[in-house]
Short mmCIF file of C-alpha atoms in Angstrom, two decimals:
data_model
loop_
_atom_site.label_atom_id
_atom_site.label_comp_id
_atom_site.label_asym_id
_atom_site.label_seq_id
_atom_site.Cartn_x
_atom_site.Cartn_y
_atom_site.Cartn_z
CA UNK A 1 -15.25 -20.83 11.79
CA UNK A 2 -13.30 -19.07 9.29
CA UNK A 3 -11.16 -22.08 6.81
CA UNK A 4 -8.47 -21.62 4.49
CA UNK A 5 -8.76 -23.42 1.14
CA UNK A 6 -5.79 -25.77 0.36
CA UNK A 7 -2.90 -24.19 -2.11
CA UNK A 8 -4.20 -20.63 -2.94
CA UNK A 9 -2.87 -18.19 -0.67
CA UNK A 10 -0.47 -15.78 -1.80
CA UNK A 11 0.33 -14.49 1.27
CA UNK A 12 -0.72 -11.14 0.47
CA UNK A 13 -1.63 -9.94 3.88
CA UNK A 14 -4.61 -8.01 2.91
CA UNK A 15 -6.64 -10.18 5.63
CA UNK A 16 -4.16 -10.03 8.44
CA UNK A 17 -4.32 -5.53 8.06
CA UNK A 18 -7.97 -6.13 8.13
CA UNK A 19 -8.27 -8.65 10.91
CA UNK A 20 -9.97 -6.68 14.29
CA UNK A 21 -8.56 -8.93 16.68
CA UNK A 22 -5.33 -10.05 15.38
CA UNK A 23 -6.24 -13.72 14.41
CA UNK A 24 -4.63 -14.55 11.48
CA UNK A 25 -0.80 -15.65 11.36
CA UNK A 26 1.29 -15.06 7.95
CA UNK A 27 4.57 -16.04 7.10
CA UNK A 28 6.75 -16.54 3.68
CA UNK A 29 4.48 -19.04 2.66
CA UNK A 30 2.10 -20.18 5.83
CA UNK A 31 -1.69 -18.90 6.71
CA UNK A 32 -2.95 -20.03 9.90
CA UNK A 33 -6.23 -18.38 11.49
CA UNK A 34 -6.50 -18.91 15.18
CA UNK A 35 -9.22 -19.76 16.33
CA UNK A 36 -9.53 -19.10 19.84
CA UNK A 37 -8.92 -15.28 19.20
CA UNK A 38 -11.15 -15.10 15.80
CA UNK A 39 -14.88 -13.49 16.53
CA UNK A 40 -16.31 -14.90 12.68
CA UNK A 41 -16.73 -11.20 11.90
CA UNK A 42 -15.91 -12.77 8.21
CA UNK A 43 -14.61 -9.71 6.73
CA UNK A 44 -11.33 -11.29 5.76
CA UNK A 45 -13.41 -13.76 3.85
CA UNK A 46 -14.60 -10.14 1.67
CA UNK A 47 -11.43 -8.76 1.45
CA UNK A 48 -9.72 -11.27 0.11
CA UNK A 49 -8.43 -10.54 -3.71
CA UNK A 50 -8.11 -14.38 -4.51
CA UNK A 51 -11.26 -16.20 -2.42
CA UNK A 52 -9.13 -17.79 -0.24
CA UNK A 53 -10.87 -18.13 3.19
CA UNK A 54 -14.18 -19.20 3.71
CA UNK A 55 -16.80 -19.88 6.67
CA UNK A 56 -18.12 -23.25 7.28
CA UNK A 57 -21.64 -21.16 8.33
CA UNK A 58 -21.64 -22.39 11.71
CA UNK A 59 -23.29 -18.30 12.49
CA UNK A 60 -26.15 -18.85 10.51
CA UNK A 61 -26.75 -22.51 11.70
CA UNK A 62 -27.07 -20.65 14.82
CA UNK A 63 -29.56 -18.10 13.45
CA UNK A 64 -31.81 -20.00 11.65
CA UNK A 65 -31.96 -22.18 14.81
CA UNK B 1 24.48 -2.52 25.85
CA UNK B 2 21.70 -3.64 23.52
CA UNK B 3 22.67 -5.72 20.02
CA UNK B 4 21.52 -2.66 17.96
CA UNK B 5 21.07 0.68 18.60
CA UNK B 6 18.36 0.29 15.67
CA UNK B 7 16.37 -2.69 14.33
CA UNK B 8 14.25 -1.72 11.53
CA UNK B 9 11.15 -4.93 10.24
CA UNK B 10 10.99 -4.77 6.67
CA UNK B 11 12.83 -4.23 3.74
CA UNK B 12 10.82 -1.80 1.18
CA UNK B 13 11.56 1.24 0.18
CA UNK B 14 10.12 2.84 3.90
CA UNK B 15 12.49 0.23 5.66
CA UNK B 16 15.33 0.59 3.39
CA UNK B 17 15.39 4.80 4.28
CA UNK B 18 14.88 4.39 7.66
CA UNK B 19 17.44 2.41 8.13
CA UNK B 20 19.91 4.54 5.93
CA UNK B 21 18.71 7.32 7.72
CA UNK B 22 19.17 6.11 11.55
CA UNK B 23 23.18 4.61 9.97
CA UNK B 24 23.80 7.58 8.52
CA UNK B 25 22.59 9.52 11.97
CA UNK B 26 25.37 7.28 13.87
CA UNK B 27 23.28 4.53 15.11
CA UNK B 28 24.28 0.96 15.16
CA UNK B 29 21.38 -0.41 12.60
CA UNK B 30 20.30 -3.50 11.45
CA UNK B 31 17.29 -4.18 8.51
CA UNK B 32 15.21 -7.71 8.97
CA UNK B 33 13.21 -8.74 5.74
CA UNK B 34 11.42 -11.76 6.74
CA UNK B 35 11.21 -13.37 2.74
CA UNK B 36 13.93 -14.40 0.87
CA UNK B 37 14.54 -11.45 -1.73
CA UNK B 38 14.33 -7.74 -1.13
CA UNK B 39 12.22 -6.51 -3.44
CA UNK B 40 10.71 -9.66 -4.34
CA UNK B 41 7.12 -10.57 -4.42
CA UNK B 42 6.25 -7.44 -5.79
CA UNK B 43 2.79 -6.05 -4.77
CA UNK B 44 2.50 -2.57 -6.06
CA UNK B 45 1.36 -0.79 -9.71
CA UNK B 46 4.83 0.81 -9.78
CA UNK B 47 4.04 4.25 -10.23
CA UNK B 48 5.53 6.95 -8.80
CA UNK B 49 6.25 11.13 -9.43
CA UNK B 50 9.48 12.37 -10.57
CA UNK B 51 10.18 14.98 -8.31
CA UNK B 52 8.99 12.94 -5.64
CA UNK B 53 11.84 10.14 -6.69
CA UNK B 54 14.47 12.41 -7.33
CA UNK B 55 14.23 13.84 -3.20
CA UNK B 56 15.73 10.30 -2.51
CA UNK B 57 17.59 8.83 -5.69
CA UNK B 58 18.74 9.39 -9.31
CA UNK B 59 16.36 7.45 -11.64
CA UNK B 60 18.34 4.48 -12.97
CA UNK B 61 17.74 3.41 -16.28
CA UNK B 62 18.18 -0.09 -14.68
CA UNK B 63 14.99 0.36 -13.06
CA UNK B 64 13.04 2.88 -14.85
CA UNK B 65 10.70 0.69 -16.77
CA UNK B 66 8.42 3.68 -18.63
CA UNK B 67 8.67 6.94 -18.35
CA UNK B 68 5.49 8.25 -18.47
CA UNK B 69 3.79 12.32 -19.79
CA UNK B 70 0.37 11.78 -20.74
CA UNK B 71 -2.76 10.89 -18.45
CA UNK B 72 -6.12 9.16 -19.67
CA UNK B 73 -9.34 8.52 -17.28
CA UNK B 74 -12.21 6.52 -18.79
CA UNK B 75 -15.36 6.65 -17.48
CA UNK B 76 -18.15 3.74 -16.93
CA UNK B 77 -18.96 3.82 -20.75
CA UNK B 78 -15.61 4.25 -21.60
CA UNK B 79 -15.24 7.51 -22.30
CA UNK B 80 -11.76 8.56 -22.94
CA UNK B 81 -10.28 12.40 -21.10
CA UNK B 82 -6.88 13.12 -21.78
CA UNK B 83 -4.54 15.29 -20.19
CA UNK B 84 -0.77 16.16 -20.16
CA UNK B 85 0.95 15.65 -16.35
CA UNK B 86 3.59 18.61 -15.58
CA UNK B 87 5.43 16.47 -13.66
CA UNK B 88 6.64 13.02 -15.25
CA UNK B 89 5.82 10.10 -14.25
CA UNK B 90 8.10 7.09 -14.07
CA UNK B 91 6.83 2.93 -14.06
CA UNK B 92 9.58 0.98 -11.50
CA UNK B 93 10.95 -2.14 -11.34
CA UNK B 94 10.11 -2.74 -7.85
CA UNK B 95 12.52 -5.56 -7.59
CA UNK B 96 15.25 -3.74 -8.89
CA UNK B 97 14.85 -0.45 -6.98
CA UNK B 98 14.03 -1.85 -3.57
CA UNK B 99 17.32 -3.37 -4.31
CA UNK B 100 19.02 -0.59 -4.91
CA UNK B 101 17.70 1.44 -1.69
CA UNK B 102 18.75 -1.51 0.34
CA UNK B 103 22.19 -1.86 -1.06
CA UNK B 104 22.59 1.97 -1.01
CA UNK B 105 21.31 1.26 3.08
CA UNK B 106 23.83 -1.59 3.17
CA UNK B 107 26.51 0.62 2.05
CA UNK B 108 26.02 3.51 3.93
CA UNK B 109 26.70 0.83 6.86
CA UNK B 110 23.56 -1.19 7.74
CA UNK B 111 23.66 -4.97 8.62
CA UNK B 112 20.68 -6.73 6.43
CA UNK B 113 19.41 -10.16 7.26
CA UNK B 114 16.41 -11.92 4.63
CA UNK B 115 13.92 -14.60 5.47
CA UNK B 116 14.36 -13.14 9.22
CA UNK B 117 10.60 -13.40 10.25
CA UNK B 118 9.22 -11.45 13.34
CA UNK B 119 6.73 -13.14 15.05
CA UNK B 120 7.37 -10.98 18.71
CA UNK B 121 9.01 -8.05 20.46
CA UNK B 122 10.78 -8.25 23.87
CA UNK B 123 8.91 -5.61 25.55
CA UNK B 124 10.09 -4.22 29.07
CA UNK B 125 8.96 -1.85 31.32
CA UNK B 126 6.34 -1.07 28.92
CA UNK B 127 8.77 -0.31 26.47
CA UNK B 128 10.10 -2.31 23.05
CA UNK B 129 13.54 -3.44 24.05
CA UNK B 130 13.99 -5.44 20.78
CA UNK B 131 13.13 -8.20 18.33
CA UNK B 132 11.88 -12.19 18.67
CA UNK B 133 12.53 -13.93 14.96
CA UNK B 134 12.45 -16.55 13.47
CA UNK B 135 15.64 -17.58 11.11
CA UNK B 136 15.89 -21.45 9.30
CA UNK B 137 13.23 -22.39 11.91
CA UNK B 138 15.27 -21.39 15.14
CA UNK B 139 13.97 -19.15 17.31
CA UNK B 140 16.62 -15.79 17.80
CA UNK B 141 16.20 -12.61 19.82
CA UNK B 142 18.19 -9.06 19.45
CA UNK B 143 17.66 -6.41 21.73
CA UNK B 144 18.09 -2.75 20.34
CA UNK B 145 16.77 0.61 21.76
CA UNK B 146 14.67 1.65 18.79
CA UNK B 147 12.70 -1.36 16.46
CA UNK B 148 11.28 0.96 13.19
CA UNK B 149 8.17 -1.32 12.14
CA UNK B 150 7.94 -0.98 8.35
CA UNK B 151 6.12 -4.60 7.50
CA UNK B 152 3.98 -3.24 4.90
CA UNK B 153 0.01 -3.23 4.93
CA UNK B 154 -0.41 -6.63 7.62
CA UNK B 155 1.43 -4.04 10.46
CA UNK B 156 1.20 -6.70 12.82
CA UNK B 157 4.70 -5.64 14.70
CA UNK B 158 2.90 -2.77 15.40
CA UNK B 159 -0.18 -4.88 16.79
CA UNK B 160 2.40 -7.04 18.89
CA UNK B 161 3.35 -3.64 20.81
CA UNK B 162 -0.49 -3.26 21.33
CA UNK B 163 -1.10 -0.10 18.80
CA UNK B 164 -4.43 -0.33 16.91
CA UNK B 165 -3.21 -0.78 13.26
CA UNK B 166 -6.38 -2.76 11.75
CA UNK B 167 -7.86 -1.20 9.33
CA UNK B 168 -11.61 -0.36 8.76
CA UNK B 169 -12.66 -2.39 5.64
CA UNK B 170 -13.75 1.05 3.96
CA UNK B 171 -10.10 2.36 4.18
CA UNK B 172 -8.88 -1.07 2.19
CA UNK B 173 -8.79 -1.63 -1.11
CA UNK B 174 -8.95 -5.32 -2.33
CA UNK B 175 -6.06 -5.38 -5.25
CA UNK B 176 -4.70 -7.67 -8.48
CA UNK B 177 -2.66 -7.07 -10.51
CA UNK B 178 -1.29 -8.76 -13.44
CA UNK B 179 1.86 -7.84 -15.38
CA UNK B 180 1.22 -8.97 -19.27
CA UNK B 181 3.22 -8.91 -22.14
CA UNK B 182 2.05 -8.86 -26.04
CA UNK B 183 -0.49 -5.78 -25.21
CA UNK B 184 -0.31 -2.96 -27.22
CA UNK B 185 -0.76 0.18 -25.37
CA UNK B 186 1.01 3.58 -25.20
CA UNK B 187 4.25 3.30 -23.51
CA UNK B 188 4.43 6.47 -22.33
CA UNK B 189 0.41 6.56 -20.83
CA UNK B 190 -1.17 5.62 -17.81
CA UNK B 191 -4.97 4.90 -17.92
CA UNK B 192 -7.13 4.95 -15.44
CA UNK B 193 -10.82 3.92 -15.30
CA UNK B 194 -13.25 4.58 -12.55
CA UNK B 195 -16.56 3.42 -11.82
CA UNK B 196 -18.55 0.21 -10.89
CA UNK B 197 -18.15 -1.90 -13.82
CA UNK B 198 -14.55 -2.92 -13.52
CA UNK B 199 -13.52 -1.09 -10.04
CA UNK B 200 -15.73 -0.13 -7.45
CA UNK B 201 -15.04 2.28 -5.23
CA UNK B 202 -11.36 1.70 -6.21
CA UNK B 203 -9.74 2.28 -10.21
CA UNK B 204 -8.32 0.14 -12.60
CA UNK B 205 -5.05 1.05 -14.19
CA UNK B 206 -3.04 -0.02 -16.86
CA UNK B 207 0.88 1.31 -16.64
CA UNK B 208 3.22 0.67 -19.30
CA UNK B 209 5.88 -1.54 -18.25
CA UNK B 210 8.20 -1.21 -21.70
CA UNK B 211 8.68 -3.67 -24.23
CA UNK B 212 5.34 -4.01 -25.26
CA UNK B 213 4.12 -4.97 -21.01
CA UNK B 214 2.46 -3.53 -18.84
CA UNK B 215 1.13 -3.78 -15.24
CA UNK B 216 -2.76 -4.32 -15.12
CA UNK B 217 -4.93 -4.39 -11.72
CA UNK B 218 -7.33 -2.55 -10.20
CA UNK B 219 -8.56 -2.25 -6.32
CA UNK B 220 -12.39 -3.21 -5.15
CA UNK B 221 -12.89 -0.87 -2.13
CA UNK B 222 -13.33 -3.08 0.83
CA UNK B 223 -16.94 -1.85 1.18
CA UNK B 224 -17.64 -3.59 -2.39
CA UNK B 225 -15.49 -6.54 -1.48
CA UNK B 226 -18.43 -8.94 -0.83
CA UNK B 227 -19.90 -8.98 -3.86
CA UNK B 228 -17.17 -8.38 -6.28
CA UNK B 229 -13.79 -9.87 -6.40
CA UNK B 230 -10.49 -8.32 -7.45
CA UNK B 231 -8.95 -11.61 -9.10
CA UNK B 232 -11.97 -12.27 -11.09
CA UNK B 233 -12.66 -8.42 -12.07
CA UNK B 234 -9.18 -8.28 -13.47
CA UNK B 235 -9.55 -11.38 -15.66
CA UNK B 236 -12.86 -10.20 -17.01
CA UNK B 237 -10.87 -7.22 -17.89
CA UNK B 238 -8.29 -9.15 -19.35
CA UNK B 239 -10.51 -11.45 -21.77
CA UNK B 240 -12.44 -8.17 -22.96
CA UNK B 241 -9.54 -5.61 -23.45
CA UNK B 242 -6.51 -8.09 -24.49
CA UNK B 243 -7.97 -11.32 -24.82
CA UNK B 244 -4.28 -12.02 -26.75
CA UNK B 245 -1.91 -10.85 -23.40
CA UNK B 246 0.50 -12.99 -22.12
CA UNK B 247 0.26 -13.06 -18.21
CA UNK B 248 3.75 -13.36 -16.64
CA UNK B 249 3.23 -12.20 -13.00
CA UNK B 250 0.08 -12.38 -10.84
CA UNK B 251 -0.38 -10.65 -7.61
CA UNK B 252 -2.96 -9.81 -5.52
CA UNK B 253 -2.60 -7.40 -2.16
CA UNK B 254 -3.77 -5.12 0.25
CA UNK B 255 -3.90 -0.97 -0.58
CA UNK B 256 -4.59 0.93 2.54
CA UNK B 257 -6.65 3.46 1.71
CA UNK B 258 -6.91 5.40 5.42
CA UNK B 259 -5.44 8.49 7.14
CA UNK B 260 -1.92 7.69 8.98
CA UNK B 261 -2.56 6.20 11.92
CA UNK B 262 -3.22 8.73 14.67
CA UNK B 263 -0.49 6.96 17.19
CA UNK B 264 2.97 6.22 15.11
CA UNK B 265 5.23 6.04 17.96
CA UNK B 266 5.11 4.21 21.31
CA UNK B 267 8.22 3.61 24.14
CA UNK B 268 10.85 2.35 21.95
CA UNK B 269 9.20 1.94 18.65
CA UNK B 270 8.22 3.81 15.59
CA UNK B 271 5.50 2.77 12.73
CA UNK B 272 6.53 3.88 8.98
CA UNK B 273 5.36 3.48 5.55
CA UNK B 274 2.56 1.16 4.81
CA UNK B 275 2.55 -0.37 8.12
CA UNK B 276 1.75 3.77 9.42
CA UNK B 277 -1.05 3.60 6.89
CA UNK B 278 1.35 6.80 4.57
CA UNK B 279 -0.46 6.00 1.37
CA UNK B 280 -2.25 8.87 -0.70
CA UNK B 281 -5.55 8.01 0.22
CA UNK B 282 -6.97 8.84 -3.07
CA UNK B 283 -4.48 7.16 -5.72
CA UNK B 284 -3.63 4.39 -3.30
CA UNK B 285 0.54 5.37 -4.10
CA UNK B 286 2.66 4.40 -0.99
CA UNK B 287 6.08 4.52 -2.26
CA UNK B 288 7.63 7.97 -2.35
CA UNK B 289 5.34 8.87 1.11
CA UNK B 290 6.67 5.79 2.69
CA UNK B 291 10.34 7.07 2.04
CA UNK B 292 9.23 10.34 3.34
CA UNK B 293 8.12 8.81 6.47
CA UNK B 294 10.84 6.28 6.65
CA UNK B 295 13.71 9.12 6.42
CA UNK B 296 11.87 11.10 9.47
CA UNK B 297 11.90 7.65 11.54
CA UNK B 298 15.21 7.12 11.19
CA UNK B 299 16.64 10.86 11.47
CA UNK B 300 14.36 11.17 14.56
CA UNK B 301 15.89 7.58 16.02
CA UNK B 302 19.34 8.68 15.44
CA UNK B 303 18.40 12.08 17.10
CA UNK B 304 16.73 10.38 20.23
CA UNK B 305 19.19 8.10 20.47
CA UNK B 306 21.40 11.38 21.19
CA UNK B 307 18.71 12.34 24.04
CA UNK B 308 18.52 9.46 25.54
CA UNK B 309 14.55 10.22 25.51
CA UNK B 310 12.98 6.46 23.84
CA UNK B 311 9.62 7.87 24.42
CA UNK B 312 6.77 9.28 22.18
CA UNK B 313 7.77 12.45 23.85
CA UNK B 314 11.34 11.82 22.25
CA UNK B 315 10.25 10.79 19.36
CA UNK B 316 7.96 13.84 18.76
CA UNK B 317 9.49 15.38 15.78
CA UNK B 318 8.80 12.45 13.88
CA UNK B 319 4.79 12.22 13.61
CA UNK B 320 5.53 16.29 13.68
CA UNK B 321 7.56 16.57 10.26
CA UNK B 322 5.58 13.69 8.76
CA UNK B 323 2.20 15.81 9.60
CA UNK B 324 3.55 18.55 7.66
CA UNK B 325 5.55 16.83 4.83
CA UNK B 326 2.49 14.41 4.46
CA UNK B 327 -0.12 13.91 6.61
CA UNK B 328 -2.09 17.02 7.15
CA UNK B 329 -2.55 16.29 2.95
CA UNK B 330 -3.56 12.87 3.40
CA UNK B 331 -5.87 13.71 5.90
CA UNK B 332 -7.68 16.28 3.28
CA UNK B 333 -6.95 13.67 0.53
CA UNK B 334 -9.35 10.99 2.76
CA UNK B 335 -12.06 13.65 3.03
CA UNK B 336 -11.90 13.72 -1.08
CA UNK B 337 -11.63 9.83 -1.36
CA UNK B 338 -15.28 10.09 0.97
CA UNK B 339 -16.58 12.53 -0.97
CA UNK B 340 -15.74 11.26 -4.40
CA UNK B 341 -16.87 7.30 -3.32
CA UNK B 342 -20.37 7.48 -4.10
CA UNK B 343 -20.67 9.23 -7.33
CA UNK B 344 -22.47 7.30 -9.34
CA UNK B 345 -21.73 6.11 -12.91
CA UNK B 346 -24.28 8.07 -14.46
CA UNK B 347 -22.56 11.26 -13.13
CA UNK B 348 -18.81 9.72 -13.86
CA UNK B 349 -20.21 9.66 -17.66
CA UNK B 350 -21.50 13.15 -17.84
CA UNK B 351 -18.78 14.19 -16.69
CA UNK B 352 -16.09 12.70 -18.50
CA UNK B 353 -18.56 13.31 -21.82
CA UNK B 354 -18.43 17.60 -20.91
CA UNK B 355 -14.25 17.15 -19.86
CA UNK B 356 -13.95 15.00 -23.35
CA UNK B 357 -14.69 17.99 -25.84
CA UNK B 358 -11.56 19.95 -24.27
CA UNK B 359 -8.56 19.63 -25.85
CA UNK B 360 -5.88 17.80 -23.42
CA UNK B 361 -3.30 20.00 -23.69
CA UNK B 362 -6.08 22.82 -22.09
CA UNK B 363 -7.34 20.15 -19.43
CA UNK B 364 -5.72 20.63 -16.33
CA UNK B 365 -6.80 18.99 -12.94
CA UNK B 366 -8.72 21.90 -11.86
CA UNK B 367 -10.94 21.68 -14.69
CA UNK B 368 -11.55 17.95 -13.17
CA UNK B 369 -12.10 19.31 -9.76
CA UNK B 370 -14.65 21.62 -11.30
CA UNK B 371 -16.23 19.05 -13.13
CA UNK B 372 -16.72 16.81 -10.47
CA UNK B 373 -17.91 19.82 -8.05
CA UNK B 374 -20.79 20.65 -10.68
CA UNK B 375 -22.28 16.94 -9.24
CA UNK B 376 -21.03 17.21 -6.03
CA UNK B 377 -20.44 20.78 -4.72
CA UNK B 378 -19.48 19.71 -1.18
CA UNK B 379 -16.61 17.91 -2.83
CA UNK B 380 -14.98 21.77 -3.38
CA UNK B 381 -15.01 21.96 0.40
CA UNK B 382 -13.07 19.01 0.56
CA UNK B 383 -10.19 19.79 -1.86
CA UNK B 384 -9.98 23.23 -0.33
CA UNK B 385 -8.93 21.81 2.90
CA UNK B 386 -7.22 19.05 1.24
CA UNK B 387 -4.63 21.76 -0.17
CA UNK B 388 -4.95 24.54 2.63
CA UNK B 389 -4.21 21.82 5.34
CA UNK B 390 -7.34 22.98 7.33
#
């Protein structure tokens, strides 16, 4: 699951032009990531000028499982 | 009858001349910026080409911050090539000049509405019929015959009338920028510097703002974006080259680095500027193409509005006369970005060390070219199409 850390977006929208699917939601001032639509391809995590978004590694749990 | 003949999402400088263009063509035309400024956060180096402004506007002192005639590249080991530019170069004030195109829009007779927020088109009959938005949290809707989607690099109105718009991570660069003061650099230089240390896949620059500023940033390609981080690149940068500079804006954002997108127009909507992806795929400038492409969206609007025809097939001059003012180039230009991208530092040196020894004045880009063809001859391929539109 991709997370957004707390006060450090700048609502760039660097992720969103990225995004394959279309699951991130920018406004003014609001990032939301919905989940339901987001496939953890994590490349909005890379993309990201400012670290922002992160995963919580719930893919590799899976792998190393 | 439909609110607007026109509803254009965004107000840069694409938005802005769409929107001038479609008034000025006799359509009914209103311009949606969804923060609460025009022109305002600014995410952009600033840099554009004098002849290229002066198709559009008359530089205004008021928001010419340098003017700019000399050139310098540096290579991985810093390696300074100079070179004069025949055309000159000005450094905006992006807040000021998107400003000015929207109040010269605003003028010419289109309605303008800030912190209107898109979040939906009203789509019928497979065909955009208008606008859902968001305005002091209440939910609005205007219907117009034409919506001109120019919301920058996230292009998401495009993705809510189902055209593909993402972006491969390759074609994106990861960008910051600061804008310091108490630097002391050449007011009237751009520099450039290429390679892995600070950049890669991307460039650094440093343009002269006036009064002693300047705008500092530099775009990670994508591909590199994993490992190395544009924020923290730039402030390495920062502590090494002018460890004394004052930092008075910070910005990060998005530089799409692709071809145009090969569908810009669908029933009842066009894509322009950014959002089109109608950035020089090698520098990474958007400005003065994304007036070039907003002008042709909203000539071509005002001329299908004439026909009647709200259809790609209508709307088939535009992606036409952007092709040919812009596109076929870009195209080329994105075969050159590929072909340039893995060069390696070692090669970027040797290079700049053999361009070094001649004297700037005698340096001209094709000397570059030939340069960088002596490491990579398939590169000359490339720029020959690039320029011959083949």
């Amino acid at each position: 699951m991709i997370l957004v850390k707390d006060n450090r977006c700048d609502f760039c929208g660097t992720c969103v032009a990225v995004c394959p699917v279309d699951a991130i939601e920018l406004r003014e001032a609001d990032i939301s990531i919905i989940h339901d639509t987001c496939i953890d391809c994590d490349i909005c995590i890379w993309v990201c000028p400012i670290d922002v978004l992160s995963s919580d590694d719930k893919k590799e749990e899976v792998k190393h499982d | 009858m439909t609110d607007f003949d026109v509803i254009v999402v965004g107000g840069g400088p694409s938005g802005s001349m769409a929107a001038e263009a479609a008034v000025k063509g006799g359509a009914k035309t209103l311009l949606l910026e969804k923060d609460r400024d025009i022109g305002y956060p600014v995410r952009c180096g600033e840099g554009v080409g004098a002849s290229g402004l002066k198709q559009f506007i008359e530089p205004d002192p008021q928001w010419i911050a340098a003017t700019i005639s000399k050139v310098r590249m540096r290579s991985p080991d810093n390696t300074k090539v100079d070179f004069g530019m025949k055309d000159a170069g000005y450094i905006l004030h992006r807040r000021l000049f998107d400003y000015a195109l929207a109040n010269r829009a605003g003028q010419a007779g289109v309605e303008i509405q800030t912190r209107a927020y898109v979040d939906g088109l009203i789509v019928e009959d497979d065909a955009v019929k208008g606008v859902k938005y968001q305005y002091m949290g209440e939910n609005k809707e205007l219907t117009a015959k034409i919506v001109i989607a120019a919301d920058g690099v996230e292009s998401r109105v495009g993705r809510m009338a189902r055209m593909r718009t993402a972006t491969k991570l390759r074609d994106m660069d990861s960008g910051y920028q600061v804008t310091v003061g108490n630097v002391d650099i050449d007011q009237e230089m751009i520099d450039f510097f290429v390679g892995s240390n600070w950049a890669p896949g991307g460039y650094l620059w440093i343009f002269p703002k006036g009064n002693g500023m300047a705008n500092i940033g530099l775009g990670v390609n994508g591909a590199f974006s994993k490992d190395f981080n544009a924020h923290d690149l730039t402030h390495k940068f920062l502590n090494e080259h002018f460890p004394k500079a004052s930092i008075l804006t910070s910005v990060c954002g998005g530089i799409p680095i692709a071809k145009t997108l090969k569908t810009i127009t669908k029933n009842g909507i066009m894509l322009t500027g950014d959002a089109a992806r109608m950035v020089n795929p090698v520098t990474g400038g958007g400005i003065i193409t994304g007036m070039v492409g907003g002008r042709i969206a909203g000539e071509v609007a005002a001329a299908a509005l004439q026909t009647g025809d709200l259809t790609p097939h209508g709307f088939k001059d535009y992606p036409a006369r952007w092709q040919k003012a812009e596109g076929k180039t870009h195209d080329g230009l994105h075969r050159v970005a590929n072909a340039i991208f893995d060069i390696t530092d070692d090669k970027l040196n040797k290079m700049a060390h053999r361009l070094a020894k001649i004297p700037p004045d005698e340096l001209s880009l094709m000397k570059i070219f030939t340069a960088v063809a002596r490491q990579k001859p398939s590169i000359l391929i490339d720029v020959t199409r690039a320029f011959a539109g083949v």
